[in-house]
Coordinates of C-alpha atoms in Angstrom, one line a residue:
M1 CA 52.7 89.2 122.7
T2 CA 51.1 89.7 119.3
T3 CA 52.1 87.3 116.5
T4 CA 52.1 88.7 112.9
H5 CA 50.9 86.2 110.4
P6 CA 51.6 86.4 106.7
R7 CA 48.8 88.1 104.7
V8 CA 46.5 85.5 103.2
P9 CA 44.7 86.3 99.9
K10 CA 41.0 87.0 100.5
D11 CA 39.6 85.0 97.6
W12 CA 40.4 82.5 95.1
A13 CA 41.1 85.1 92.4
Q14 CA 43.8 86.6 94.6
R15 CA 45.2 83.2 95.2
A16 CA 45.3 82.4 91.5
D17 CA 46.9 85.8 90.8
A18 CA 49.6 85.1 93.4
L19 CA 50.2 81.6 92.0
W20 CA 50.4 82.9 88.4
D21 CA 52.8 85.7 89.4
A22 CA 55.1 83.1 91.1
V23 CA 54.9 80.7 88.1
A24 CA 55.3 83.5 85.5
Y25 CA 58.4 84.8 87.3
H26 CA 60.2 81.5 86.7
L27 CA 58.6 80.2 83.5
S28 CA 57.7 81.9 80.3
P29 CA 54.3 81.0 78.8
P30 CA 55.6 81.6 75.2
G31 CA 58.6 79.4 76.1
L32 CA 56.4 76.6 77.4
L33 CA 54.2 76.8 74.2
V34 CA 57.1 76.6 71.8
G35 CA 58.9 74.1 73.9
S36 CA 55.7 71.9 73.9
I37 CA 55.5 72.2 70.1
F38 CA 59.1 71.1 69.8
F39 CA 58.6 68.3 72.2
A40 CA 55.6 67.0 70.2
L41 CA 57.4 67.3 66.9
S42 CA 60.4 65.5 68.3
L43 CA 58.3 62.4 68.7
T44 CA 57.5 62.2 64.9
P45 CA 59.6 59.7 62.9
S46 CA 63.0 60.4 61.4
L47 CA 65.3 58.1 59.4
L48 CA 66.1 55.6 62.2
P49 CA 64.0 53.9 64.9
R50 CA 64.7 55.2 68.4
T51 CA 64.6 53.4 71.8
E52 CA 62.6 54.9 74.6
A53 CA 65.7 56.3 76.4
V54 CA 67.1 57.9 73.3
Q55 CA 63.7 59.4 72.4
G56 CA 63.4 60.8 75.9
I57 CA 66.8 62.5 75.6
L58 CA 65.9 63.9 72.2
S59 CA 62.5 65.1 73.3
G60 CA 63.9 66.7 76.5
C61 CA 66.6 68.6 74.5
C62 CA 64.0 69.7 71.9
F63 CA 61.7 71.0 74.6
A64 CA 64.6 73.0 76.1
V65 CA 65.5 74.4 72.7
G66 CA 62.0 75.3 71.9
Y67 CA 61.6 76.9 75.3
G68 CA 64.7 79.0 74.6
F69 CA 63.2 80.3 71.4
G70 CA 59.9 81.1 72.9
N71 CA 61.5 82.7 76.0
L72 CA 63.7 84.8 73.7
A73 CA 60.7 86.0 71.8
H74 CA 58.9 86.8 75.0
W75 CA 61.9 88.8 76.3
L76 CA 62.3 90.7 73.0
W77 CA 58.6 91.7 73.1
G78 CA 59.2 93.4 76.5
F79 CA 62.6 94.7 75.5
L80 CA 61.1 96.5 72.5
G81 CA 58.5 98.1 74.7
L82 CA 55.5 96.5 72.9
K83 CA 52.2 96.4 74.8
V84 CA 50.8 93.4 76.6
P85 CA 47.1 92.8 77.6
P86 CA 45.9 93.8 81.1
G87 CA 46.9 91.6 84.0
R88 CA 43.8 89.5 84.2
V89 CA 43.7 88.9 80.4
T90 CA 47.4 87.9 80.5
R91 CA 46.8 85.5 83.3
L92 CA 43.8 84.0 81.4
L93 CA 45.9 83.6 78.3
G94 CA 48.6 82.0 80.4
V95 CA 46.1 79.4 81.7
L96 CA 45.0 78.7 78.1
V97 CA 48.6 78.3 77.0
G98 CA 49.1 75.8 79.9
L99 CA 46.1 73.8 78.8
V100 CA 47.2 73.8 75.2
C101 CA 50.7 72.7 76.1
L102 CA 49.3 69.8 78.2
G103 CA 47.1 68.8 75.3
L104 CA 50.0 68.9 72.8
V105 CA 52.3 66.8 75.0
L106 CA 49.6 64.2 75.8
T107 CA 48.4 63.9 72.2
A108 CA 52.0 63.6 70.9
L109 CA 52.8 60.9 73.4
L110 CA 49.6 59.1 72.4
Y111 CA 50.7 59.0 68.8
S112 CA 54.4 58.3 69.5
N113 CA 54.0 54.6 69.3
S114 CA 52.4 54.7 65.8
W115 CA 55.0 57.1 64.6
Q116 CA 57.9 54.9 65.8
N117 CA 56.2 51.8 64.4
S118 CA 56.0 53.5 61.0
V119 CA 59.9 53.5 60.9
R120 CA 60.2 50.0 62.3
S121 CA 57.7 48.6 59.9
V122 CA 59.7 49.6 56.8
M123 CA 62.8 48.0 58.4
G124 CA 61.0 44.8 59.3
M125 CA 61.3 45.4 63.1
A126 CA 58.8 44.4 65.8
P127 CA 56.5 47.2 67.2
V128 CA 57.5 49.2 70.2
D129 CA 56.3 48.4 73.7
E130 CA 52.9 50.0 74.7
N131 CA 54.5 51.6 77.7
Q132 CA 57.0 53.6 75.7
P133 CA 55.2 57.0 76.1
L134 CA 55.6 56.8 79.9
I135 CA 59.3 56.0 79.6
I136 CA 59.8 58.8 77.1
A137 CA 58.2 61.3 79.4
S138 CA 60.2 60.1 82.4
A139 CA 63.5 60.4 80.5
A140 CA 62.6 63.8 78.9
L141 CA 61.6 65.6 82.1
P142 CA 65.0 65.6 83.9
I143 CA 66.9 66.3 80.7
A144 CA 64.7 69.3 80.0
A145 CA 65.0 70.5 83.6
V146 CA 68.8 70.3 83.7
I147 CA 69.1 72.3 80.5
L148 CA 66.5 74.9 81.6
I149 CA 68.3 75.3 84.9
A150 CA 71.6 75.8 83.1
G151 CA 70.0 78.4 80.9
K152 CA 68.5 80.1 84.0
V153 CA 72.0 80.2 85.6
M154 CA 73.4 81.7 82.4
V155 CA 70.7 84.4 82.3
T156 CA 71.2 85.2 86.0
I157 CA 75.0 85.7 85.4
I158 CA 74.2 88.0 82.4
R159 CA 71.8 90.1 84.6
L160 CA 74.5 90.5 87.3
V161 CA 77.1 91.6 84.8
W162 CA 74.5 93.9 83.2
R163 CA 73.8 95.6 86.6
W164 CA 77.5 96.0 87.2
L165 CA 78.0 97.7 83.9
T166 CA 74.9 99.9 83.9
P167 CA 76.3 102.8 85.9
H168 CA 79.2 103.0 83.4
M169 CA 77.3 103.1 80.1
P170 CA 73.8 103.2 78.6
P171 CA 71.6 100.3 79.8
R172 CA 71.1 98.7 76.3
A173 CA 74.8 98.9 75.5
A174 CA 75.6 97.4 78.9
F175 CA 73.2 94.5 78.2
V176 CA 74.8 93.8 74.8
L177 CA 78.3 93.9 76.4
A178 CA 77.3 91.7 79.3
T179 CA 75.8 89.1 77.0
A180 CA 78.8 89.1 74.8
L181 CA 81.2 88.8 77.8
V182 CA 79.3 85.9 79.4
L183 CA 78.9 84.0 76.2
M184 CA 82.6 84.5 75.3
L185 CA 83.8 83.4 78.7
T186 CA 81.5 80.4 78.7
S187 CA 82.7 79.4 75.3
I188 CA 86.3 79.7 76.4
L189 CA 85.7 77.6 79.5
V190 CA 83.8 74.9 77.7
N191 CA 86.3 74.7 74.9
T192 CA 89.4 74.8 77.2
L193 CA 88.3 72.9 80.3
F194 CA 85.8 70.5 79.0
L195 CA 85.9 70.0 75.2
R196 CA 89.7 69.8 74.8
A197 CA 90.0 67.6 77.9
A198 CA 87.3 65.4 76.6
L199 CA 88.9 65.1 73.2
R200 CA 92.3 64.3 74.8
A201 CA 90.6 61.7 76.9
A202 CA 88.9 60.3 73.8
D203 CA 92.1 60.1 71.9
N204 CA 93.9 58.4 74.8
F205 CA 91.0 56.0 75.3
Y206 CA 90.7 54.9 71.7
E207 CA 94.5 54.6 71.4
R208 CA 94.5 52.2 74.4
L209 CA 91.5 50.5 73.0
D210 CA 93.2 50.0 69.7
A211 CA 96.2 48.3 71.5
L212 CA 93.9 46.2 73.7
V213 CA 93.9 42.6 72.6
S214 CA 93.1 39.3 74.3
T215 CA 95.9 37.3 75.9
D216 CA 95.3 34.4 73.7
S217 CA 95.7 36.4 70.5
E218 CA 98.7 34.8 68.8
P219 CA 100.3 36.0 65.6
P220 CA 98.9 34.4 62.4
A221 CA 100.6 31.1 61.4
H222 CA 100.4 31.6 57.6
W223 CA 103.2 33.4 55.8
Y224 CA 101.0 35.5 53.7
Q225 CA 99.1 37.0 56.7
T226 CA 99.9 40.4 58.2
G227 CA 101.8 40.0 61.5
S228 CA 103.0 36.4 60.9
A229 CA 106.6 35.4 61.4
A230 CA 107.4 36.1 57.8
S231 CA 105.5 39.4 57.7
L232 CA 107.2 42.8 57.5
V233 CA 104.5 44.2 59.9
D234 CA 104.9 43.6 63.6
W235 CA 101.8 41.9 65.1
D236 CA 102.0 44.1 68.1
T237 CA 101.6 47.3 66.0
I238 CA 98.0 46.5 64.8
G239 CA 95.0 46.8 67.1
R240 CA 92.2 44.6 68.1
D241 CA 89.8 45.3 65.3
S242 CA 92.4 45.0 62.6
R243 CA 93.5 41.6 64.1
V244 CA 90.0 40.4 63.9
Y245 CA 89.8 41.6 60.3
I246 CA 93.0 39.8 59.4
Q247 CA 92.1 36.5 61.0
S248 CA 88.3 36.4 60.4
G249 CA 88.0 36.3 56.6
P250 CA 87.1 33.2 54.7
D251 CA 90.0 30.9 53.7
A252 CA 90.2 28.9 50.5
A253 CA 88.3 25.9 52.0
A254 CA 85.4 28.1 53.3
I255 CA 85.2 29.8 49.9
E256 CA 85.1 26.5 48.1
A257 CA 82.4 25.2 50.5
M258 CA 80.4 28.4 49.8
T259 CA 80.7 28.5 46.0
G260 CA 81.4 24.9 45.1
K261 CA 84.4 25.9 43.0
P262 CA 88.2 25.8 43.5
A263 CA 89.5 28.8 45.4
M264 CA 92.7 30.5 46.4
E265 CA 93.7 31.9 49.8
P266 CA 92.6 35.6 49.8
L267 CA 95.4 38.0 50.7
R268 CA 94.6 40.7 53.4
T269 CA 97.2 43.3 54.4
Y270 CA 96.7 45.8 57.2
I271 CA 99.1 48.5 58.4
G272 CA 98.4 50.1 61.8
L273 CA 99.2 53.6 63.0
R274 CA 102.0 52.1 65.2
S275 CA 103.4 50.0 62.3
A276 CA 105.5 52.9 61.0
P277 CA 106.2 56.5 62.2
T278 CA 104.9 58.5 59.2
I279 CA 102.2 58.3 56.6
Q280 CA 104.7 57.8 53.8
D281 CA 106.5 55.1 55.9
R282 CA 103.2 53.3 56.4
A283 CA 102.4 53.4 52.6
D284 CA 105.9 52.1 51.8
L285 CA 105.4 49.3 54.3
A286 CA 102.1 48.5 52.7
L287 CA 103.6 48.3 49.3
A288 CA 106.5 46.1 50.5
E289 CA 104.1 43.8 52.2
L290 CA 102.0 43.5 49.1
V291 CA 105.0 42.7 47.0
R292 CA 106.2 40.1 49.6
I293 CA 102.9 38.1 49.5
G294 CA 102.4 38.3 45.7
A295 CA 99.4 40.6 45.8
F296 CA 100.2 42.0 42.3
E297 CA 99.9 38.5 40.9
R298 CA 96.2 38.3 41.8
S299 CA 93.4 39.2 39.4
A300 CA 92.2 42.1 41.7
L301 CA 93.8 44.5 44.1
V302 CA 91.7 46.7 46.4
L303 CA 93.0 49.7 48.3
V304 CA 90.8 50.0 51.4
M305 CA 90.4 53.0 53.5
P306 CA 89.0 52.0 57.0
V307 CA 86.7 54.1 59.1
G308 CA 88.1 56.4 61.8
T309 CA 89.0 53.8 64.3
G310 CA 90.7 51.6 61.7
W311 CA 87.8 49.2 61.5
V312 CA 87.1 47.6 58.1
D313 CA 83.7 46.3 57.2
R314 CA 84.1 42.5 56.8
A315 CA 80.9 42.3 54.8
A316 CA 82.5 44.3 52.0
I317 CA 85.7 42.3 51.8
D318 CA 84.3 38.8 52.5
T319 CA 81.8 39.1 49.7
L320 CA 84.5 40.3 47.3
E321 CA 86.6 37.3 48.2
Y322 CA 83.7 34.9 47.7
L323 CA 82.9 36.5 44.3
H324 CA 86.5 36.1 43.0
H325 CA 87.1 32.7 44.6
G326 CA 89.9 34.1 46.7
D327 CA 91.8 35.5 43.8
V328 CA 91.9 39.0 45.3
A329 CA 94.3 41.0 47.5
S330 CA 93.4 44.0 49.7
V331 CA 95.3 46.4 51.8
A332 CA 94.1 48.8 54.5
V333 CA 96.1 51.6 56.2
Q334 CA 94.9 53.1 59.5
Y335 CA 94.9 56.8 59.9
S336 CA 93.2 57.5 63.2
Y337 CA 92.2 56.0 66.6
L338 CA 89.1 58.1 66.9
T339 CA 85.6 57.3 65.8
S340 CA 84.6 58.6 62.3
V341 CA 82.5 61.4 63.8
L342 CA 85.4 62.6 66.1
S343 CA 88.0 62.1 63.4
L344 CA 85.9 64.1 60.8
W345 CA 85.6 66.9 63.3
I346 CA 89.1 67.0 64.7
E347 CA 91.5 65.7 62.0
P348 CA 89.6 65.4 58.7
E349 CA 92.8 65.8 56.7
L350 CA 94.5 62.7 58.0
G351 CA 92.2 60.3 56.2
T352 CA 92.6 62.2 52.9
E353 CA 96.3 62.5 53.3
T354 CA 96.7 58.8 54.1
A355 CA 94.5 57.8 51.1
Q356 CA 96.5 60.0 48.7
V357 CA 99.9 58.8 49.9
L358 CA 98.8 55.1 49.8
F359 CA 97.3 55.5 46.3
N360 CA 100.2 57.4 44.9
T361 CA 102.7 54.8 46.3
V362 CA 100.8 51.7 45.1
Y363 CA 99.7 53.3 41.8
A364 CA 103.3 54.3 40.9
Y365 CA 104.3 50.6 41.3
W366 CA 101.2 49.3 39.6
T367 CA 101.7 51.4 36.4
Q368 CA 105.2 50.0 35.9
L369 CA 103.8 46.5 35.6
P370 CA 102.8 45.0 32.2
R371 CA 99.1 45.8 31.7
D372 CA 98.3 42.2 30.7
K373 CA 100.0 40.8 33.9
R374 CA 99.0 43.2 36.6
P375 CA 95.8 43.0 38.7
R376 CA 92.8 45.2 38.2
L377 CA 93.1 48.1 40.7
Y378 CA 90.1 49.2 42.8
L379 CA 89.3 51.6 45.6
H380 CA 87.0 51.0 48.5
G381 CA 85.8 52.7 51.7
L382 CA 82.9 52.9 54.1
S383 CA 81.7 56.0 55.8
L384 CA 84.7 58.3 56.5
G385 CA 86.8 55.8 54.7
A386 CA 84.7 56.4 51.6
Q387 CA 85.2 60.1 51.8
A388 CA 89.0 59.7 52.2
S389 CA 89.1 57.2 49.3
Q390 CA 87.2 59.6 47.0
N391 CA 90.0 62.1 47.7
S392 CA 92.8 59.6 46.8
T393 CA 93.4 61.1 43.4
T394 CA 91.8 63.2 40.7
V395 CA 90.7 61.9 37.3
Y396 CA 93.2 64.1 35.6
D397 CA 96.1 62.4 37.3
V398 CA 95.1 58.9 36.1
L399 CA 93.7 59.6 32.6
A400 CA 96.7 58.0 30.9
D401 CA 96.4 54.8 32.9
P402 CA 93.1 54.8 35.0
F403 CA 92.4 52.5 37.9
D404 CA 89.5 50.1 37.2
G405 CA 86.8 51.3 39.6
A406 CA 85.7 52.0 43.1
L407 CA 83.0 51.0 45.5
W408 CA 82.2 53.7 48.1
A409 CA 79.6 52.7 50.7
G410 CA 77.7 55.1 52.9
P411 CA 79.6 58.2 51.8
P412 CA 79.3 61.0 54.4
F413 CA 77.3 64.1 53.5
S414 CA 80.5 66.1 53.6
S415 CA 82.1 64.1 50.8
P416 CA 82.8 66.8 48.1
I417 CA 82.7 64.4 45.1
W418 CA 79.5 62.7 46.2
S419 CA 77.9 66.1 46.9
R420 CA 78.8 67.5 43.4
M421 CA 77.4 64.4 41.7
T422 CA 74.2 64.4 43.7
E423 CA 73.6 68.1 43.2
N424 CA 74.2 67.7 39.4
R425 CA 72.1 64.6 39.0
Q426 CA 69.8 64.0 36.1
P427 CA 66.5 65.9 36.4
G428 CA 63.8 63.7 37.7
S429 CA 66.1 61.3 39.6
P430 CA 65.7 61.4 43.4
A431 CA 68.4 62.7 45.6
W432 CA 68.5 59.3 47.5
L433 CA 69.2 57.4 44.2
P434 CA 70.5 59.9 41.6
R435 CA 71.6 59.3 38.1
F436 CA 74.7 61.2 37.1
G437 CA 75.7 62.0 33.5
N438 CA 75.2 59.1 31.1
S439 CA 75.9 56.5 33.9
S440 CA 78.9 55.1 32.1
A441 CA 81.4 55.9 34.9
V442 CA 79.4 56.6 38.1
R443 CA 76.2 55.0 39.4
F444 CA 74.3 55.0 42.6
M445 CA 72.9 51.8 44.2
N446 CA 70.7 50.9 47.1
Q447 CA 68.8 47.7 48.2
S448 CA 67.3 47.4 44.7
G449 CA 70.6 46.4 43.2
A450 CA 71.1 47.1 39.5
K451 CA 67.4 47.4 38.9
G452 CA 66.8 50.0 36.2
W453 CA 70.3 49.7 34.8
E454 CA 69.2 47.7 31.8
G455 CA 70.5 49.1 28.6
L456 CA 73.2 51.2 30.3
S457 CA 76.8 50.6 29.2
W458 CA 79.9 51.0 31.4
G459 CA 83.1 52.7 30.4
P460 CA 86.6 51.7 31.3
M461 CA 86.2 52.9 34.9
R462 CA 83.3 51.7 37.1
I463 CA 82.4 53.7 40.2
V464 CA 79.4 52.7 42.4
F465 CA 78.1 54.6 45.4
L466 CA 76.2 52.2 47.7
Q467 CA 73.8 54.2 49.9
Y468 CA 70.6 53.6 51.7
A469 CA 67.9 56.3 51.8
S470 CA 67.7 55.7 55.6
D471 CA 71.4 56.4 56.1
P472 CA 71.7 59.6 58.2
I473 CA 75.5 59.7 57.7
V474 CA 74.8 60.2 54.0
F475 CA 71.8 62.4 54.2
F476 CA 72.4 64.6 57.2
S477 CA 72.7 68.3 56.3
F478 CA 73.4 71.4 58.4
N479 CA 70.8 73.1 56.2
S480 CA 68.0 70.9 57.4
D481 CA 67.5 73.2 60.4
W482 CA 65.8 75.8 58.0
R483 CA 65.3 74.0 54.7
S484 CA 63.6 70.7 53.8
P485 CA 66.1 68.2 52.3
D486 CA 65.8 67.2 48.7
W487 CA 65.6 63.5 49.7
L488 CA 62.2 64.1 51.3
R489 CA 60.7 65.1 48.0
P490 CA 58.6 62.3 46.3
P491 CA 59.2 59.6 45.4
R492 CA 60.5 58.7 48.8
G493 CA 63.1 56.0 49.5
P494 CA 61.7 52.5 50.2
D495 CA 63.3 52.4 53.7
V496 CA 62.1 55.8 54.8
S497 CA 58.9 56.2 56.9
P498 CA 56.0 57.7 54.9
A499 CA 55.1 59.6 58.1
L500 CA 58.4 61.5 58.1
N501 CA 58.0 65.2 57.6
W502 CA 60.3 68.2 57.9
Y503 CA 60.1 70.7 60.7
P504 CA 62.5 73.6 61.2
V505 CA 65.2 72.9 63.9
V506 CA 63.5 69.7 65.1
T507 CA 64.3 67.7 62.0
F508 CA 67.9 68.9 62.2
L509 CA 68.2 67.7 65.8
Q510 CA 66.5 64.4 64.9
L511 CA 69.0 63.8 62.0
A512 CA 71.9 64.7 64.2
L513 CA 71.0 62.1 66.7
D514 CA 70.3 59.6 63.9
A515 CA 73.8 60.2 62.6
A516 CA 75.3 59.6 66.0
L517 CA 73.4 56.3 66.3
A518 CA 73.6 55.3 62.6
Q519 CA 75.0 51.8 63.2
T520 CA 72.2 50.8 65.6
A521 CA 69.9 50.1 62.6
P522 CA 69.2 46.5 61.4
V523 CA 71.5 45.1 58.8
G524 CA 70.5 46.5 55.4
Y525 CA 69.3 49.9 56.7
G526 CA 70.8 53.0 58.1
H527 CA 74.6 52.9 58.0
V528 CA 74.8 49.1 58.3
Y529 CA 75.3 47.7 54.8
A530 CA 74.1 44.2 54.0
P531 CA 76.3 41.5 52.4
A532 CA 73.7 41.0 49.6
D533 CA 74.0 44.6 48.6
Y534 CA 77.7 44.5 48.6
I535 CA 77.5 41.5 46.3
D536 CA 75.4 43.5 43.8
A537 CA 77.7 46.4 44.0
W538 CA 81.0 44.4 43.6
V539 CA 79.5 42.5 40.6
Q540 CA 79.0 45.8 38.8
V541 CA 82.4 47.2 39.8
T542 CA 84.7 44.2 39.4
Q543 CA 82.8 41.9 36.9
P544 CA 83.7 38.5 38.6
P545 CA 83.7 35.8 36.0
G546 CA 81.7 32.6 36.0
W547 CA 78.6 33.8 38.0
T548 CA 75.0 33.3 36.9
T549 CA 72.0 35.1 38.3
A550 CA 71.0 31.9 40.2
G551 CA 74.5 31.5 41.5
L552 CA 74.6 35.1 42.9
E553 CA 71.2 34.6 44.6
A554 CA 72.4 31.4 46.1
L555 CA 75.5 33.2 47.5
K556 CA 73.3 35.9 49.0
Q557 CA 71.1 33.3 50.7
A558 CA 74.1 31.4 52.0
I559 CA 75.6 34.4 53.8
D560 CA 73.9 35.2 57.1
P561 CA 73.6 39.0 57.3
Q562 CA 73.4 38.9 61.1
D563 CA 77.0 37.7 61.2
Y564 CA 77.9 41.2 60.2
A565 CA 75.6 43.2 62.5
P566 CA 77.8 45.6 64.6
F567 CA 75.0 46.2 67.1
T568 CA 71.4 44.9 67.5
P569 CA 69.0 47.5 69.1

């Protein structure tokens, strides 16, 4: 019996040719080249420091995106019938491309530590571990592989549909229709089966999380606190974060110990989503609770818009209460259970509507009070809360009796008022710290405080935008995939790496990831605003009496910023 053996190539050239044909069938050399370039550029610094795992995920995604671009160009070349070099030349070019890709990846990994350390150094963080490149490569490889396999499956399905349609229409028309059908069906499936289900799950999760409280969480004992026996707000209708906010602020004794001067008990009011059925009902309840506790008898009243989950930045309100020795009242009304990113995406109108209804309700009552006996009225919000608060009213509606000012921290890039003022800034002022108009009504502040404001006069309304140049929530832009952002032009912000450069598509992906992880930065950078900077901003907005420069510096030193760190990377 004669056994037939597979044909074995006669020489190494044939072996190489066979190997190349097998590799080229599954992998596109142009795709590998562009993917390697994207991988290398993804390791360059962006606004925030990244851990090894996060960097690996980003780099794997960037490689896959770059591979997709290169593979598409490769396919278009053949689809248009353009000539390619002879087989041996093509194979040699493929080998050279492989060597170049390997060199790019290894060189970029070699420099990755110094690039990350350039970000960490401006934020006062320790250098990264020397083994970081190995961890990045280990994390990036499976991420890229999964995405490439998913893309390969998608292409295979398109080819199958294309072949099925080809007997019924011209080949190119069949290809276009096959691609459109598969992409449309995939979009419907992802949106219906996965995205909507995930959003419903997120909504249910955050709603349960909002209601989740510890078993030893008893209602406040003081009559003026939200949820107490005397309160109009049921303690069970406000969530975990809001309970912490209500009970964690400094009392009169703590303020006296901090400032060395007599103090009053600060008044904090919080209305949860479950506290009343409609937005107007919640605003009416907020007003009734403010009236009950005597909020309109204080020197300052602040309308606070929380972030998407209902969380209020304690650093902002604690510092305000210290500055005014407790003679301040504040009220916050929840409008969502979701995080700010999800809330901005799914229900962006809820925050604005809540802010408008709350402002109109409180403002109508406030304007009826004698001007010499009512509190000064201020607006405040962080992140999505800042955007909602900006939309509380228009200047035309309050010209006859304007509120006194606002402090908006970390305003999202989508904030229309902030965007208009930044775009129409004074020539020569940087996008990360603009000057608008004559600076009598609106000013922008960062870690430098009021430096450079000497000689500027305030008008009757004082509005301050507190923003860090390293805050991706503020400076993310959908245009950054094809255009360099204005904030990268010199001079650069003090908390931005000097090694940060703009690259098409890659910088967009970096900033998108930065925005998702904006609160992982150290206090005083990114989207985590420091008590000391809140103090500088509140001083300009509210003009607290009796403070000297030395006293303000002592207050800043006495407050530990790490007490307000939401997360430590």
